[in-house]
Every structure is written in C-alpha cells, then in structure tokens.
Amino acid sequence: MSKLVTIDRHIMETQPPHATGEFSALLNDIAFAAKLIGREVNKAGLVDVLGFTGTTNVHGEEVRKLDEYADDIIFKALDHTGRLCVMASEEREEIIPIPAKFKCGHYVLMYDPLDGSSNIDANVSIGTIFSLYRKVSSAERGTLEDCLQPGLEQVAAGYIIYGSSTMLVFTTGNGVCGFTYDPSVGEFLLSHENIQTPKRGKIFSVNEGNSYRWDSGTKAYVNYVKQVDKGTNRPYSGRYIGSLVADFHRNLLYGGIFLYPGDLKNPNGKLRLVYEANPLAMIVEHAGGYASDGHRRILDIKPDGIHQLTPLIIGSLDDVKEAEDFIQGKR
Ligand code: AHG
Ligand code: MN
Ligand code: MN
C-alpha cells in the first residue's frame, strides 16, 4: 500500500523548517469544511437542499440552497480560528470581517463556495475554489486592501471537486498535489503527488453557444484547433462540463485549454478574477501551465474589486500561448 500521507504530514514534510504550522491548520480547516459540503452535495438529491433560495446574489444570479449552505459552512469553519483577518465570498457583496469576539490572524481567505451551481440538480461534478494571502494592511483587522492583492501574492490556492470522489487539489507554492477523501476514515489522503500538466494537450473547453459574440481572434483560435493537423494533435476534442472546477481539473490532468473569453456583450467575460481565475492560475502555473486574460498574465492583474470579472484562458502552456497569439491578432 502506498504511504498514508495526510494533509498534515504532507505540509510538515514540504514546508520550510521555520513554518509555524498555521498553513497546515488553515488547510485542515478548509478540508473540514469540504467534508461537510461534500456530505451535503452527495446526498443533495435525498434532502431538501436542491433548488433555489428565491434570492439573487450580487451577480444577479439565483442563489441555490447548496450555494448558501456551502458559503455558510466555510465561514463558520474558519471565522473563529484566529488565523484569518478577513474573508470574501462570491455569495456576499462586501468583504466578510472576522466577528469582533474572535481574534484576528495573518491570513486572508477568498472563496467561491460552490462552483458550477447550474449543474447541482443534474448531479454533475461541482467544486469549491479558495485563495489565501497574507495580511498586508496596517489596520488591526483585515480590510478591502487585503482582499485586492494581485494573484502573484497568493500564498496558497486550491479547489475541492465533488465528483466520483471528493478531491482537494492545492499548492502552497511548492508544487501541486491532490488529496482524495476516504470517507471510511474521514481523511484526505495524498493521491496525486506533484501534478504537472502536459505542455500541450488535445482538448479545448469553451461554451461555443457564445461564439456569435466572440471577437475575431477567439473565433479564429477555436476554428484553428478544430482543423486537422496530426503534427499538433489537431483536431482537438471539445469537452465542456460547465463547471469551471471540473473542466479545469480534467484539463490539468490530461492537458488542454479552457477558455471563457470576453465577448461583444460581456467584454470581461463571466468568471471572477479574485476567487476563480487567480487561484486556478496559481495552481496551473505551479503545474507548468499558464493563465491569461488573452493579453496579460492573470496573476499580474491588480484587482479593483472583489467581484471583478476577467476573461480566462487557462491550461497547457503551449495551448494558452497559441490562443493569446490568435486573440492578439498575431496569427
Ligand atoms: P458559479 O457556479 O460559481 O457561479 O460558476 C459558474 C461558472 C463556472 O463554473 C463555469 O465555467 C461557467 O459558469 C459556465 O458558464 P456558462 O454556463 O455561461 O458556460
Ligand atoms: Mn464559480
Ligand atoms: Mn459559485
């Protein structure tokens, strides 16, 4: 049997000697929340957590019961730990202060509590995405300034995918690893050590239903990957689940490119920089891939707001660079 490596053991074995153990504790806090969310997701069809709450979020999207449940679980699992100074969530318009009764810590957590919500009722894989920064403001408790750091300043990033199994994939800047949840012991165990994504894939993921609104460069790129050229694995296979975490995870392991481009109606696309693009960009770069908005490296972008939208082109390095050339009119 392979080594039984828990999150604790992995962090202990890979963190620098002076590490305070706060990271390991934070990742365990997130893993604890993931266990609770995964439990609800897995029995969603049996209990009354499917369907809508009747409310809409800051993005004008109808909030589903599981969105709200996941958001609440993450907040409650981490608000009292003394490790965070502020949080921000896709489901909440403003930043989330740590309640005054709890002490503040040195870290900032941004998260998408449930990604792929539109797929919940169809039993399709969905996920949670998270991003961790160090506190930079001089204020006693966390502020908006702490939540608007460029993605390059992330100290850790990860996601949980609730699929055929529940998997936690993260990086603390020292490679990308995957832990698969074993419900029989209630532990996440290391299953994918040092994930590296292929330099070039043969899968493209994009919602072609929006193609009538794309700019000419995006149209030219998607047509290009569908032309026959055995020298570059073309034509690529089209794969689109509609859950960013699921599409990203498949392409991370198999190689390929995911695009949610800007278009004539939504020049900045639909995905959010702070709690969707940045965490996945940190992961993909530490796995040898790349993430761009078509013109700039995602991790270099300074956010203006916690719900700021960005076009996202992410995945295998050669594929993303090739897409950038088309989008920038160089091909
Ligand atoms: P969320 O459920 O957190 O709002 O995210 C949904 C996103 C993302 O998961 C996915 O890639 C994208 O919406 C799909 O959008 P389209 O249905 O427009 O393709
Ligand atoms: Mn999302
Ligand atoms: Mn979401």
GROMACS .gro file of C-alpha atoms and ligand atoms in nm:
model
  352
    1MET     CA    1   0.000   0.000   0.000
    2SER     CA    2   0.136   0.347  -0.085
    3LYS     CA    3   0.242   0.577   0.201
    4LEU     CA    4  -0.056   0.707   0.404
    5VAL     CA    5   0.010   1.080   0.367
    6THR     CA    6  -0.244   1.313   0.528
    7ILE     CA    7  -0.255   1.689   0.467
    8ASP     CA    8  -0.076   1.742   0.798
    9ARG     CA    9   0.209   1.504   0.712
   10HIS     CA   10   0.244   1.648   0.361
   11ILE     CA   11   0.262   2.007   0.485
   12MET     CA   12   0.506   1.907   0.761
   13GLU     CA   13   0.730   1.729   0.507
   14THR     CA   14   0.721   2.007   0.246
   15GLN     CA   15   0.709   2.330   0.447
   16PRO     CA   16   1.031   2.514   0.540
   17PRO     CA   17   1.156   2.435   0.892
   18HIS     CA   18   1.054   2.777   1.025
   19ALA     CA   19   0.691   2.722   0.917
   20THR     CA   20   0.460   2.794   1.205
   21GLY     CA   21   0.208   2.520   1.131
   22GLU     CA   22  -0.055   2.787   1.062
   23PHE     CA   23  -0.070   2.679   0.697
   24SER     CA   24  -0.132   2.321   0.784
   25ALA     CA   25  -0.402   2.427   1.029
   26LEU     CA   26  -0.565   2.655   0.767
   27LEU     CA   27  -0.566   2.382   0.503
   28ASN     CA   28  -0.713   2.142   0.756
   29ASP     CA   29  -0.983   2.397   0.841
   30ILE     CA   30  -1.069   2.416   0.468
   31ALA     CA   31  -1.059   2.037   0.438
   32PHE     CA   32  -1.301   2.012   0.731
   33ALA     CA   33  -1.544   2.249   0.556
   34ALA     CA   34  -1.502   2.045   0.237
   35LYS     CA   35  -1.602   1.726   0.419
   36LEU     CA   36  -1.925   1.890   0.536
   37ILE     CA   37  -2.004   2.040   0.195
   38GLY     CA   38  -1.922   1.711   0.023
   39ARG     CA   39  -2.159   1.529   0.254
   40GLU     CA   40  -2.446   1.762   0.159
   41VAL     CA   41  -2.357   1.753  -0.212
   42ASN     CA   42  -2.351   1.373  -0.210
   43LYS     CA   43  -2.694   1.342  -0.054
   44ALA     CA   44  -2.839   1.652  -0.225
   45GLY     CA   45  -3.098   1.452  -0.413
   46LEU     CA   46  -3.231   1.298  -0.090
   47VAL     CA   47  -3.280   1.601   0.130
   48ASP     CA   48  -3.425   1.941   0.069
   49VAL     CA   49  -3.103   2.121  -0.033
   50LEU     CA   50  -3.166   2.123  -0.406
   51GLY     CA   51  -3.333   2.406  -0.583
   52PHE     CA   52  -3.335   2.777  -0.524
   53THR     CA   53  -3.349   3.002  -0.220
   54GLY     CA   54  -3.558   3.259  -0.401
   55THR     CA   55  -3.281   3.519  -0.359
   56THR     CA   56  -3.028   3.655  -0.607
   57ASN     CA   57  -2.661   3.734  -0.537
   58VAL     CA   58  -2.451   4.037  -0.627
   59HIS     CA   59  -2.413   3.897  -0.978
   60GLY     CA   60  -2.787   3.881  -1.027
   61GLU     CA   61  -2.767   3.501  -1.023
   62GLU     CA   62  -3.035   3.299  -0.847
   63VAL     CA   63  -2.878   3.156  -0.530
   64ARG     CA   64  -2.927   2.787  -0.477
   65LYS     CA   65  -2.966   2.632  -0.135
   66LEU     CA   66  -2.633   2.449  -0.169
   67ASP     CA   67  -2.454   2.774  -0.264
   68GLU     CA   68  -2.580   2.931   0.057
   69TYR     CA   69  -2.509   2.621   0.264
   70ALA     CA   70  -2.150   2.595   0.134
   71ASP     CA   71  -2.090   2.966   0.191
   72ASP     CA   72  -2.215   2.941   0.549
   73ILE     CA   73  -2.014   2.626   0.624
   74ILE     CA   74  -1.686   2.781   0.510
   75PHE     CA   75  -1.747   3.098   0.710
   76LYS     CA   76  -1.837   2.905   1.027
   77ALA     CA   77  -1.547   2.661   0.988
   78LEU     CA   78  -1.293   2.943   0.972
   79ASP     CA   79  -1.432   3.256   1.142
   80HIS     CA   80  -1.321   3.160   1.495
   81THR     CA   81  -0.980   3.002   1.421
   82GLY     CA   82  -0.776   3.318   1.486
   83ARG     CA   83  -0.587   3.251   1.162
   84LEU     CA   84  -0.781   3.486   0.930
   85CYS     CA   85  -0.818   3.862   0.938
   86VAL     CA   86  -1.086   3.889   0.669
   87MET     CA   87  -1.275   3.675   0.413
   88ALA     CA   88  -1.452   3.742   0.083
   89SER     CA   89  -1.703   3.516  -0.091
   90GLU     CA   90  -1.872   3.504  -0.429
   91GLU     CA   91  -2.202   3.492  -0.242
   92ARG     CA   92  -2.152   3.808  -0.037
   93GLU     CA   93  -2.136   4.160  -0.182
   94GLU     CA   94  -1.890   4.304   0.070
   95ILE     CA   95  -1.581   4.164   0.243
   96ILE     CA   96  -1.657   3.946   0.545
   97PRO     CA   97  -1.497   4.076   0.867
   98ILE     CA   98  -1.393   3.832   1.138
   99PRO     CA   99  -1.651   3.872   1.419
  100ALA     CA  100  -1.521   4.108   1.689
  101LYS     CA  101  -1.545   3.831   1.953
  102PHE     CA  102  -1.275   3.634   1.771
  103LYS     CA  103  -0.907   3.729   1.742
  104CYS     CA  104  -0.764   3.811   1.401
  105GLY     CA  105  -0.484   3.624   1.227
  106HIS     CA  106  -0.238   3.692   0.948
  107TYR     CA  107  -0.419   3.537   0.653
  108VAL     CA  108  -0.689   3.638   0.405
  109LEU     CA  109  -0.929   3.384   0.253
  110MET     CA  110  -1.125   3.441  -0.068
  111TYR     CA  111  -1.356   3.169  -0.193
  112ASP     CA  112  -1.616   3.054  -0.438
  113PRO     CA  113  -1.816   2.828  -0.206
  114LEU     CA  114  -1.980   2.628  -0.480
  115ASP     CA  115  -1.866   2.649  -0.840
  116GLY     CA  116  -2.081   2.507  -1.118
  117SER     CA  117  -2.407   2.574  -0.934
  118SER     CA  118  -2.612   2.539  -1.252
  119ASN     CA  119  -2.513   2.171  -1.253
  120ILE     CA  120  -2.614   2.086  -0.896
  121ASP     CA  121  -2.959   1.945  -0.977
  122ALA     CA  122  -2.819   1.736  -1.264
  123ASN     CA  123  -2.570   1.550  -1.040
  124VAL     CA  124  -2.274   1.685  -1.242
  125SER     CA  125  -1.938   1.749  -1.068
  126ILE     CA  126  -1.917   2.083  -0.888
  127GLY     CA  127  -1.650   2.238  -0.668
  128THR     CA  128  -1.523   2.491  -0.415
  129ILE     CA  129  -1.234   2.726  -0.502
  130PHE     CA  130  -1.016   2.907  -0.245
  131SER     CA  131  -0.730   3.153  -0.237
  132LEU     CA  132  -0.506   3.255   0.058
  133TYR     CA  133  -0.299   3.573   0.101
  134ARG     CA  134  -0.104   3.724   0.389
  135LYS     CA  135  -0.249   4.036   0.555
  136VAL     CA  136  -0.078   4.346   0.415
  137SER     CA  137  -0.282   4.636   0.560
  138SER     CA  138  -0.167   4.811   0.876
  139ALA     CA  139  -0.521   4.808   1.016
  140GLU     CA  140  -0.580   4.597   1.325
  141ARG     CA  141  -0.836   4.377   1.144
  142GLY     CA  142  -0.850   4.284   0.775
  143THR     CA  143  -0.960   4.538   0.516
  144LEU     CA  144  -1.060   4.557   0.148
  145GLU     CA  145  -0.695   4.638   0.072
  146ASP     CA  146  -0.602   4.290   0.197
  147CYS     CA  147  -0.855   4.138  -0.048
  148LEU     CA  148  -0.736   4.329  -0.357
  149GLN     CA  149  -0.382   4.194  -0.390
  150PRO     CA  150  -0.252   4.070  -0.730
  151GLY     CA  151  -0.275   3.690  -0.769
  152LEU     CA  152   0.104   3.669  -0.762
  153GLU     CA  153   0.085   3.748  -0.388
  154GLN     CA  154  -0.117   3.434  -0.311
  155VAL     CA  155   0.050   3.210  -0.052
  156ALA     CA  156  -0.177   2.915  -0.129
  157ALA     CA  157  -0.461   2.828  -0.368
  158GLY     CA  158  -0.677   2.525  -0.421
  159TYR     CA  159  -1.007   2.368  -0.504
  160ILE     CA  160  -1.222   2.078  -0.397
  161ILE     CA  161  -1.404   1.883  -0.668
  162TYR     CA  162  -1.713   1.692  -0.559
  163GLY     CA  163  -1.720   1.425  -0.827
  164SER     CA  164  -1.697   1.047  -0.843
  165SER     CA  165  -1.472   1.106  -0.545
  166THR     CA  166  -1.408   1.421  -0.345
  167MET     CA  167  -1.062   1.558  -0.414
  168LEU     CA  168  -0.871   1.850  -0.266
  169VAL     CA  169  -0.607   1.994  -0.501
  170PHE     CA  170  -0.382   2.275  -0.377
  171THR     CA  171  -0.045   2.444  -0.398
  172THR     CA  172   0.143   2.639  -0.133
  173GLY     CA  173   0.397   2.744  -0.397
  174ASN     CA  174   0.587   2.418  -0.372
  175GLY     CA  175   0.428   2.202  -0.641
  176VAL     CA  176   0.066   2.097  -0.685
  177CYS     CA  177  -0.075   1.795  -0.502
  178GLY     CA  178  -0.408   1.616  -0.487
  179PHE     CA  179  -0.567   1.451  -0.184
  180THR     CA  180  -0.858   1.212  -0.228
  181TYR     CA  181  -1.115   1.185   0.050
  182ASP     CA  182  -1.154   0.842   0.212
  183PRO     CA  183  -1.495   0.861   0.385
  184SER     CA  184  -1.427   0.534   0.570
  185VAL     CA  185  -1.160   0.707   0.780
  186GLY     CA  186  -1.274   1.068   0.727
  187GLU     CA  187  -0.933   1.174   0.594
  188PHE     CA  188  -0.797   1.331   0.278
  189LEU     CA  189  -0.505   1.110   0.167
  190LEU     CA  190  -0.234   1.208  -0.083
  191SER     CA  191  -0.325   1.053  -0.420
  192HIS     CA  192  -0.156   1.284  -0.673
  193GLU     CA  193   0.197   1.397  -0.575
  194ASN     CA  194   0.344   1.689  -0.776
  195ILE     CA  195   0.084   1.723  -1.053
  196GLN     CA  196   0.239   1.851  -1.380
  197THR     CA  197   0.012   1.945  -1.670
  198PRO     CA  198   0.121   1.845  -2.025
  199LYS     CA  199   0.289   2.130  -2.216
  200ARG     CA  200   0.037   2.081  -2.496
  201GLY     CA  201  -0.298   1.899  -2.482
  202LYS     CA  202  -0.564   1.798  -2.732
  203ILE     CA  203  -0.878   1.914  -2.551
  204PHE     CA  204  -1.042   2.254  -2.580
  205SER     CA  205  -1.316   2.366  -2.340
  206VAL     CA  206  -1.536   2.662  -2.429
  207ASN     CA  207  -1.907   2.737  -2.445
  208GLU     CA  208  -1.949   2.758  -2.823
  209GLY     CA  209  -2.305   2.876  -2.769
  210ASN     CA  210  -2.148   3.220  -2.717
  211SER     CA  211  -1.940   3.207  -3.039
  212TYR     CA  212  -2.165   3.454  -3.226
  213ARG     CA  213  -2.048   3.718  -2.973
  214TRP     CA  214  -1.676   3.635  -2.980
  215ASP     CA  215  -1.415   3.867  -3.127
  216SER     CA  216  -1.241   3.757  -3.449
  217GLY     CA  217  -0.925   3.635  -3.269
  218THR     CA  218  -1.119   3.398  -3.039
  219LYS     CA  219  -1.323   3.270  -3.335
  220ALA     CA  220  -1.002   3.214  -3.537
  221TYR     CA  221  -0.837   3.023  -3.250
  222VAL     CA  222  -1.133   2.790  -3.187
  223ASN     CA  223  -1.161   2.721  -3.563
  224TYR     CA  224  -0.785   2.655  -3.573
  225VAL     CA  225  -0.792   2.383  -3.303
  226LYS     CA  226  -1.071   2.212  -3.500
  227GLN     CA  227  -0.863   2.190  -3.822
  228VAL     CA  228  -0.688   1.860  -3.900
  229ASP     CA  229  -0.310   1.866  -3.838
  230LYS     CA  230  -0.175   1.544  -3.689
  231GLY     CA  231   0.152   1.725  -3.618
  232THR     CA  232  -0.008   1.925  -3.338
  233ASN     CA  233  -0.270   1.674  -3.219
  234ARG     CA  234  -0.535   1.870  -3.411
  235PRO     CA  235  -0.831   1.848  -3.435
  236TYR     CA  236  -0.870   1.881  -3.058
  237SER     CA  237  -1.164   1.717  -2.880
  238GLY     CA  238  -1.427   1.952  -2.744
  239ARG     CA  239  -1.509   1.891  -2.378
  240TYR     CA  240  -1.727   2.137  -2.177
  241ILE     CA  241  -1.895   2.045  -1.850
  242GLY     CA  242  -2.000   2.395  -1.750
  243SER     CA  243  -1.840   2.361  -1.405
  244LEU     CA  244  -1.512   2.554  -1.412
  245VAL     CA  245  -1.354   2.331  -1.145
  246ALA     CA  246  -1.446   2.011  -1.333
  247ASP     CA  247  -1.332   2.143  -1.674
  248PHE     CA  248  -1.011   2.279  -1.519
  249HIS     CA  249  -0.935   1.959  -1.323
  250ARG     CA  250  -0.973   1.734  -1.630
  251ASN     CA  251  -0.750   1.960  -1.840
  252LEU     CA  252  -0.493   1.989  -1.559
  253LEU     CA  253  -0.451   1.610  -1.553
  254TYR     CA  254  -0.492   1.535  -1.926
  255GLY     CA  255  -0.365   1.859  -2.082
  256GLY     CA  256  -0.573   2.108  -2.279
  257ILE     CA  257  -0.713   2.460  -2.275
  258PHE     CA  258  -1.017   2.619  -2.111
  259LEU     CA  259  -1.148   2.949  -2.242
  260TYR     CA  260  -1.412   3.179  -2.103
  261PRO     CA  261  -1.334   3.478  -2.327
  262GLY     CA  262  -1.474   3.826  -2.322
  263ASP     CA  263  -1.727   3.893  -2.596
  264LEU     CA  264  -1.926   4.175  -2.755
  265LYS     CA  265  -2.191   4.156  -2.481
  266ASN     CA  266  -1.958   4.084  -2.184
  267PRO     CA  267  -1.612   4.227  -2.268
  268ASN     CA  268  -1.474   4.089  -1.937
  269GLY     CA  269  -1.642   3.750  -1.969
  270LYS     CA  270  -1.826   3.587  -1.679
  271LEU     CA  271  -1.562   3.448  -1.442
  272ARG     CA  272  -1.432   3.634  -1.137
  273LEU     CA  273  -1.065   3.727  -1.101
  274VAL     CA  274  -1.026   3.707  -0.724
  275TYR     CA  275  -1.188   3.373  -0.633
  276GLU     CA  276  -1.197   3.181  -0.963
  277ALA     CA  277  -0.920   3.292  -1.204
  278ASN     CA  278  -0.642   3.374  -0.955
  279PRO     CA  279  -0.647   3.053  -0.750
  280LEU     CA  280  -0.663   2.833  -1.063
  281ALA     CA  281  -0.391   3.046  -1.225
  282MET     CA  282  -0.158   2.985  -0.928
  283ILE     CA  283  -0.227   2.613  -0.944
  284VAL     CA  284  -0.180   2.582  -1.320
  285GLU     CA  285   0.146   2.781  -1.319
  286HIS     CA  286   0.290   2.561  -1.042
  287ALA     CA  287   0.188   2.261  -1.255
  288GLY     CA  288   0.377   2.401  -1.558
  289GLY     CA  289   0.081   2.561  -1.735
  290TYR     CA  290  -0.027   2.923  -1.785
  291ALA     CA  291  -0.328   3.151  -1.737
  292SER     CA  292  -0.404   3.469  -1.929
  293ASP     CA  293  -0.687   3.710  -1.998
  294GLY     CA  294  -0.584   3.690  -2.363
  295HIS     CA  295  -0.337   3.977  -2.326
  296ARG     CA  296  -0.196   3.970  -1.970
  297ARG     CA  297  -0.085   3.705  -1.721
  298ILE     CA  298  -0.379   3.658  -1.482
  299LEU     CA  299  -0.151   3.662  -1.175
  300ASP     CA  300  -0.019   4.010  -1.265
  301ILE     CA  301  -0.361   4.179  -1.266
  302LYS     CA  302  -0.428   4.414  -0.972
  303PRO     CA  303  -0.795   4.367  -0.875
  304ASP     CA  304  -1.013   4.678  -0.844
  305GLY     CA  305  -1.296   4.491  -0.675
  306ILE     CA  306  -1.358   4.152  -0.514
  307HIS     CA  307  -1.615   4.059  -0.782
  308GLN     CA  308  -1.416   4.191  -1.079
  309LEU     CA  309  -1.470   3.986  -1.396
  310THR     CA  310  -1.191   3.871  -1.626
  311PRO     CA  311  -1.167   3.674  -1.948
  312LEU     CA  312  -0.987   3.347  -1.865
  313ILE     CA  313  -0.769   3.140  -2.098
  314ILE     CA  314  -0.603   2.868  -1.885
  315GLY     CA  315  -0.431   2.532  -1.921
  316SER     CA  316  -0.135   2.381  -2.110
  317LEU     CA  317   0.140   2.638  -2.169
  318ASP     CA  318   0.176   2.598  -2.547
  319ASP     CA  319  -0.200   2.598  -2.599
  320VAL     CA  320  -0.261   2.914  -2.396
  321LYS     CA  321   0.030   3.097  -2.562
  322GLU     CA  322  -0.107   2.993  -2.905
  323ALA     CA  323  -0.455   3.120  -2.813
  324GLU     CA  324  -0.301   3.452  -2.700
  325ASP     CA  325  -0.135   3.490  -3.043
  326PHE     CA  326  -0.471   3.450  -3.218
  327ILE     CA  327  -0.653   3.678  -2.974
  328GLN     CA  328  -0.382   3.943  -3.014
  329GLY     CA  329  -0.410   3.917  -3.396
  330LYS     CA  330  -0.058   3.782  -3.438
  331ARG     CA  331  -0.180   3.477  -3.636
  332AHG     P1  332  -2.062   2.960  -1.026
  332AHG     O1  333  -2.149   2.838  -1.018
  332AHG     O2  334  -1.965   2.970  -0.909
  332AHG     O3  335  -2.140   3.085  -1.047
  332AHG     O4  336  -1.966   2.942  -1.152
  332AHG     C1  337  -2.025   2.907  -1.272
  332AHG     C2  338  -1.927   2.932  -1.382
  332AHG     C3  339  -1.822   2.824  -1.398
  332AHG     O5  340  -1.832   2.720  -1.308
  332AHG     C4  341  -1.844   2.772  -1.538
  332AHG     O6  342  -1.722   2.755  -1.607
  332AHG     C5  343  -1.926   2.880  -1.604
  332AHG     O7  344  -2.002   2.941  -1.502
  332AHG     C6  345  -2.019   2.823  -1.707
  332AHG     O8  346  -2.084   2.937  -1.767
  332AHG     P2  347  -2.176   2.915  -1.896
  332AHG     O9  348  -2.293   2.833  -1.849
  332AHG    O10  349  -2.209   3.055  -1.939
  332AHG    O11  350  -2.093   2.841  -1.999
  333MN      MN  351  -1.771   2.974  -0.983
  334MN      MN  352  -2.013   2.979  -0.710
   0.00000   0.00000   0.00000
